[in-house]
């Protein structure tokens, strides 16, 4: 038995982003409204950080800057620091900036020596 092809009129022809004949601005508004209903609560919660969380985030960003600076100073084009234990200790405040910098420098020097 053959199946009949679906017949759509110009207002109900489905496309990935909506239906033909719909106003694109209307679709976008509907999509944004649905997005905010589905994810708005989670997004709002992300903005509320405790002081401790803010400090951890600041230290994580600073760790990235330290890594980049060490690589630049040693003229390494690409560095990947895989010692996440030290990174975690630093970010959680169990290691000073100077100690973290020194350890990062030592690892980067070993990377540089391995390239030569």
JSON list of C-alpha atoms in Angstrom, two decimals:
[
{"chain": "A", "resi": 1, "resn": "UNK", "atom": "CA", "xyz": [0.00, 0.00, 0.00]},
{"chain": "A", "resi": 2, "resn": "UNK", "atom": "CA", "xyz": [1.41, 3.38, -1.03]},
{"chain": "A", "resi": 3, "resn": "UNK", "atom": "CA", "xyz": [1.33, 6.20, 1.45]},
{"chain": "A", "resi": 4, "resn": "UNK", "atom": "CA", "xyz": [0.00, 9.48, 0.21]},
{"chain": "A", "resi": 5, "resn": "UNK", "atom": "CA", "xyz": [2.41, 12.43, 0.35]},
{"chain": "A", "resi": 6, "resn": "UNK", "atom": "CA", "xyz": [1.56, 14.99, 2.98]},
{"chain": "A", "resi": 7, "resn": "UNK", "atom": "CA", "xyz": [-0.12, 18.07, 1.61]},
{"chain": "A", "resi": 8, "resn": "UNK", "atom": "CA", "xyz": [0.66, 21.38, 3.28]},
{"chain": "A", "resi": 9, "resn": "UNK", "atom": "CA", "xyz": [-0.64, 24.79, 2.51]},
{"chain": "A", "resi": 10, "resn": "UNK", "atom": "CA", "xyz": [1.66, 27.82, 2.60]},
{"chain": "A", "resi": 11, "resn": "UNK", "atom": "CA", "xyz": [0.86, 28.53, 6.26]},
{"chain": "A", "resi": 12, "resn": "UNK", "atom": "CA", "xyz": [1.72, 25.09, 7.61]},
{"chain": "A", "resi": 13, "resn": "UNK", "atom": "CA", "xyz": [4.73, 23.93, 5.62]},
{"chain": "A", "resi": 14, "resn": "UNK", "atom": "CA", "xyz": [7.27, 22.95, 8.26]},
{"chain": "A", "resi": 15, "resn": "UNK", "atom": "CA", "xyz": [10.83, 24.18, 8.22]},
{"chain": "A", "resi": 16, "resn": "UNK", "atom": "CA", "xyz": [13.52, 23.85, 10.86]},
{"chain": "A", "resi": 17, "resn": "UNK", "atom": "CA", "xyz": [12.96, 27.35, 12.16]},
{"chain": "A", "resi": 18, "resn": "UNK", "atom": "CA", "xyz": [9.19, 27.60, 11.99]},
{"chain": "A", "resi": 19, "resn": "UNK", "atom": "CA", "xyz": [6.45, 27.59, 9.45]},
{"chain": "A", "resi": 20, "resn": "UNK", "atom": "CA", "xyz": [6.41, 29.33, 6.12]},
{"chain": "A", "resi": 21, "resn": "UNK", "atom": "CA", "xyz": [4.21, 32.35, 6.26]},
{"chain": "A", "resi": 22, "resn": "UNK", "atom": "CA", "xyz": [5.01, 33.20, 9.87]},
{"chain": "A", "resi": 23, "resn": "UNK", "atom": "CA", "xyz": [6.51, 36.55, 10.61]},
{"chain": "A", "resi": 24, "resn": "UNK", "atom": "CA", "xyz": [10.21, 35.92, 11.50]},
{"chain": "A", "resi": 25, "resn": "UNK", "atom": "CA", "xyz": [10.11, 38.54, 14.25]},
{"chain": "A", "resi": 26, "resn": "UNK", "atom": "CA", "xyz": [7.12, 36.80, 15.79]},
{"chain": "A", "resi": 27, "resn": "UNK", "atom": "CA", "xyz": [8.95, 33.43, 15.70]},
{"chain": "A", "resi": 28, "resn": "UNK", "atom": "CA", "xyz": [12.02, 34.92, 17.36]},
{"chain": "A", "resi": 29, "resn": "UNK", "atom": "CA", "xyz": [9.93, 36.48, 20.09]},
{"chain": "A", "resi": 30, "resn": "UNK", "atom": "CA", "xyz": [8.17, 33.19, 20.68]},
{"chain": "A", "resi": 31, "resn": "UNK", "atom": "CA", "xyz": [11.48, 31.31, 20.76]},
{"chain": "A", "resi": 32, "resn": "UNK", "atom": "CA", "xyz": [13.02, 33.76, 23.23]},
{"chain": "A", "resi": 33, "resn": "UNK", "atom": "CA", "xyz": [9.95, 33.56, 25.42]},
{"chain": "A", "resi": 34, "resn": "UNK", "atom": "CA", "xyz": [10.10, 29.79, 25.45]},
{"chain": "A", "resi": 35, "resn": "UNK", "atom": "CA", "xyz": [13.85, 29.86, 26.10]},
{"chain": "A", "resi": 36, "resn": "UNK", "atom": "CA", "xyz": [13.45, 32.15, 29.08]},
{"chain": "A", "resi": 37, "resn": "UNK", "atom": "CA", "xyz": [10.69, 29.96, 30.51]},
{"chain": "A", "resi": 38, "resn": "UNK", "atom": "CA", "xyz": [12.83, 26.84, 30.12]},
{"chain": "A", "resi": 39, "resn": "UNK", "atom": "CA", "xyz": [16.19, 28.21, 31.18]},
{"chain": "A", "resi": 40, "resn": "UNK", "atom": "CA", "xyz": [15.53, 31.54, 32.85]},
{"chain": "A", "resi": 41, "resn": "UNK", "atom": "CA", "xyz": [15.49, 30.15, 36.34]},
{"chain": "A", "resi": 42, "resn": "UNK", "atom": "CA", "xyz": [18.87, 28.47, 35.86]},
{"chain": "A", "resi": 43, "resn": "UNK", "atom": "CA", "xyz": [20.38, 31.60, 34.33]},
{"chain": "A", "resi": 44, "resn": "UNK", "atom": "CA", "xyz": [19.13, 33.77, 37.16]},
{"chain": "A", "resi": 45, "resn": "UNK", "atom": "CA", "xyz": [20.71, 31.44, 39.72]},
{"chain": "A", "resi": 46, "resn": "UNK", "atom": "CA", "xyz": [24.09, 31.61, 37.97]},
{"chain": "A", "resi": 47, "resn": "UNK", "atom": "CA", "xyz": [24.29, 35.34, 38.66]},
{"chain": "A", "resi": 48, "resn": "UNK", "atom": "CA", "xyz": [24.05, 34.85, 42.42]},
{"chain": "A", "resi": 49, "resn": "UNK", "atom": "CA", "xyz": [27.47, 33.82, 43.69]},
{"chain": "A", "resi": 50, "resn": "UNK", "atom": "CA", "xyz": [28.67, 33.72, 47.25]},
{"chain": "A", "resi": 51, "resn": "UNK", "atom": "CA", "xyz": [31.76, 35.70, 48.14]},
{"chain": "A", "resi": 52, "resn": "UNK", "atom": "CA", "xyz": [33.74, 32.46, 48.30]},
{"chain": "A", "resi": 53, "resn": "UNK", "atom": "CA", "xyz": [32.59, 31.48, 44.80]},
{"chain": "A", "resi": 54, "resn": "UNK", "atom": "CA", "xyz": [33.50, 34.92, 43.48]},
{"chain": "A", "resi": 55, "resn": "UNK", "atom": "CA", "xyz": [36.98, 34.59, 44.97]},
{"chain": "A", "resi": 56, "resn": "UNK", "atom": "CA", "xyz": [37.45, 31.13, 43.41]},
{"chain": "A", "resi": 57, "resn": "UNK", "atom": "CA", "xyz": [36.37, 32.49, 40.01]},
{"chain": "A", "resi": 58, "resn": "UNK", "atom": "CA", "xyz": [38.76, 35.45, 40.32]},
{"chain": "A", "resi": 59, "resn": "UNK", "atom": "CA", "xyz": [41.64, 33.13, 41.24]},
{"chain": "A", "resi": 60, "resn": "UNK", "atom": "CA", "xyz": [40.81, 30.80, 38.31]},
{"chain": "A", "resi": 61, "resn": "UNK", "atom": "CA", "xyz": [41.03, 33.76, 35.92]},
{"chain": "A", "resi": 62, "resn": "UNK", "atom": "CA", "xyz": [44.26, 34.86, 37.56]},
{"chain": "A", "resi": 63, "resn": "UNK", "atom": "CA", "xyz": [45.68, 31.34, 37.17]},
{"chain": "A", "resi": 64, "resn": "UNK", "atom": "CA", "xyz": [45.01, 31.57, 33.45]},
{"chain": "A", "resi": 65, "resn": "UNK", "atom": "CA", "xyz": [46.80, 34.91, 33.27]},
{"chain": "A", "resi": 66, "resn": "UNK", "atom": "CA", "xyz": [49.77, 33.47, 35.17]},
{"chain": "A", "resi": 67, "resn": "UNK", "atom": "CA", "xyz": [49.97, 30.51, 32.78]},
{"chain": "A", "resi": 68, "resn": "UNK", "atom": "CA", "xyz": [49.82, 32.80, 29.72]},
{"chain": "A", "resi": 69, "resn": "UNK", "atom": "CA", "xyz": [52.47, 35.13, 31.16]},
{"chain": "A", "resi": 70, "resn": "UNK", "atom": "CA", "xyz": [54.84, 32.25, 31.92]},
{"chain": "A", "resi": 71, "resn": "UNK", "atom": "CA", "xyz": [54.44, 30.94, 28.35]},
{"chain": "A", "resi": 72, "resn": "UNK", "atom": "CA", "xyz": [55.01, 34.41, 26.89]},
{"chain": "A", "resi": 73, "resn": "UNK", "atom": "CA", "xyz": [58.09, 34.97, 29.06]},
{"chain": "A", "resi": 74, "resn": "UNK", "atom": "CA", "xyz": [59.61, 31.69, 27.87]},
{"chain": "A", "resi": 75, "resn": "UNK", "atom": "CA", "xyz": [58.53, 32.41, 24.28]},
{"chain": "A", "resi": 76, "resn": "UNK", "atom": "CA", "xyz": [56.49, 29.23, 24.05]},
{"chain": "A", "resi": 77, "resn": "UNK", "atom": "CA", "xyz": [53.84, 29.44, 21.36]},
{"chain": "A", "resi": 78, "resn": "UNK", "atom": "CA", "xyz": [51.62, 26.82, 22.94]},
{"chain": "A", "resi": 79, "resn": "UNK", "atom": "CA", "xyz": [51.47, 25.57, 26.51]},
{"chain": "A", "resi": 80, "resn": "UNK", "atom": "CA", "xyz": [49.17, 23.05, 28.06]},
{"chain": "A", "resi": 81, "resn": "UNK", "atom": "CA", "xyz": [49.45, 22.72, 31.80]},
{"chain": "A", "resi": 82, "resn": "UNK", "atom": "CA", "xyz": [47.98, 19.42, 32.85]},
{"chain": "A", "resi": 83, "resn": "UNK", "atom": "CA", "xyz": [48.69, 19.50, 36.57]},
{"chain": "A", "resi": 84, "resn": "UNK", "atom": "CA", "xyz": [45.19, 20.25, 37.73]},
{"chain": "A", "resi": 85, "resn": "UNK", "atom": "CA", "xyz": [46.03, 19.39, 41.34]},
{"chain": "A", "resi": 86, "resn": "UNK", "atom": "CA", "xyz": [48.25, 22.46, 41.66]},
{"chain": "A", "resi": 87, "resn": "UNK", "atom": "CA", "xyz": [45.72, 24.58, 39.75]},
{"chain": "A", "resi": 88, "resn": "UNK", "atom": "CA", "xyz": [42.99, 23.46, 42.16]},
{"chain": "A", "resi": 89, "resn": "UNK", "atom": "CA", "xyz": [45.16, 24.16, 45.19]},
{"chain": "A", "resi": 90, "resn": "UNK", "atom": "CA", "xyz": [45.83, 27.66, 43.90]},
{"chain": "A", "resi": 91, "resn": "UNK", "atom": "CA", "xyz": [42.23, 28.41, 42.95]},
{"chain": "A", "resi": 92, "resn": "UNK", "atom": "CA", "xyz": [40.98, 27.19, 46.32]},
{"chain": "A", "resi": 93, "resn": "UNK", "atom": "CA", "xyz": [43.47, 29.49, 48.07]},
{"chain": "A", "resi": 94, "resn": "UNK", "atom": "CA", "xyz": [45.84, 26.83, 49.43]},
{"chain": "A", "resi": 95, "resn": "UNK", "atom": "CA", "xyz": [48.79, 28.20, 47.42]},
{"chain": "A", "resi": 96, "resn": "UNK", "atom": "CA", "xyz": [50.14, 31.75, 47.11]},
{"chain": "A", "resi": 97, "resn": "UNK", "atom": "CA", "xyz": [50.43, 33.62, 43.82]},
{"chain": "A", "resi": 98, "resn": "UNK", "atom": "CA", "xyz": [54.23, 33.44, 43.99]},
{"chain": "A", "resi": 99, "resn": "UNK", "atom": "CA", "xyz": [54.28, 29.71, 44.71]},
{"chain": "A", "resi": 100, "resn": "UNK", "atom": "CA", "xyz": [51.84, 29.00, 41.85]},
{"chain": "A", "resi": 101, "resn": "UNK", "atom": "CA", "xyz": [53.85, 31.18, 39.47]},
{"chain": "A", "resi": 102, "resn": "UNK", "atom": "CA", "xyz": [57.06, 29.37, 40.46]},
{"chain": "A", "resi": 103, "resn": "UNK", "atom": "CA", "xyz": [55.53, 25.94, 39.88]},
{"chain": "A", "resi": 104, "resn": "UNK", "atom": "CA", "xyz": [54.04, 27.01, 36.55]},
{"chain": "A", "resi": 105, "resn": "UNK", "atom": "CA", "xyz": [57.43, 28.39, 35.51]},
{"chain": "A", "resi": 106, "resn": "UNK", "atom": "CA", "xyz": [59.15, 25.14, 36.42]},
{"chain": "A", "resi": 107, "resn": "UNK", "atom": "CA", "xyz": [56.66, 23.07, 34.39]},
{"chain": "A", "resi": 108, "resn": "UNK", "atom": "CA", "xyz": [56.94, 25.45, 31.40]},
{"chain": "A", "resi": 109, "resn": "UNK", "atom": "CA", "xyz": [60.75, 25.25, 31.53]},
{"chain": "A", "resi": 110, "resn": "UNK", "atom": "CA", "xyz": [60.51, 21.45, 31.37]},
{"chain": "A", "resi": 111, "resn": "UNK", "atom": "CA", "xyz": [58.18, 21.78, 28.36]},
{"chain": "A", "resi": 112, "resn": "UNK", "atom": "CA", "xyz": [60.64, 24.09, 26.66]},
{"chain": "A", "resi": 113, "resn": "UNK", "atom": "CA", "xyz": [63.56, 21.74, 27.35]},
{"chain": "A", "resi": 114, "resn": "UNK", "atom": "CA", "xyz": [61.59, 18.85, 25.86]},
{"chain": "A", "resi": 115, "resn": "UNK", "atom": "CA", "xyz": [61.13, 20.84, 22.63]},
{"chain": "A", "resi": 116, "resn": "UNK", "atom": "CA", "xyz": [64.89, 21.33, 22.18]}
]
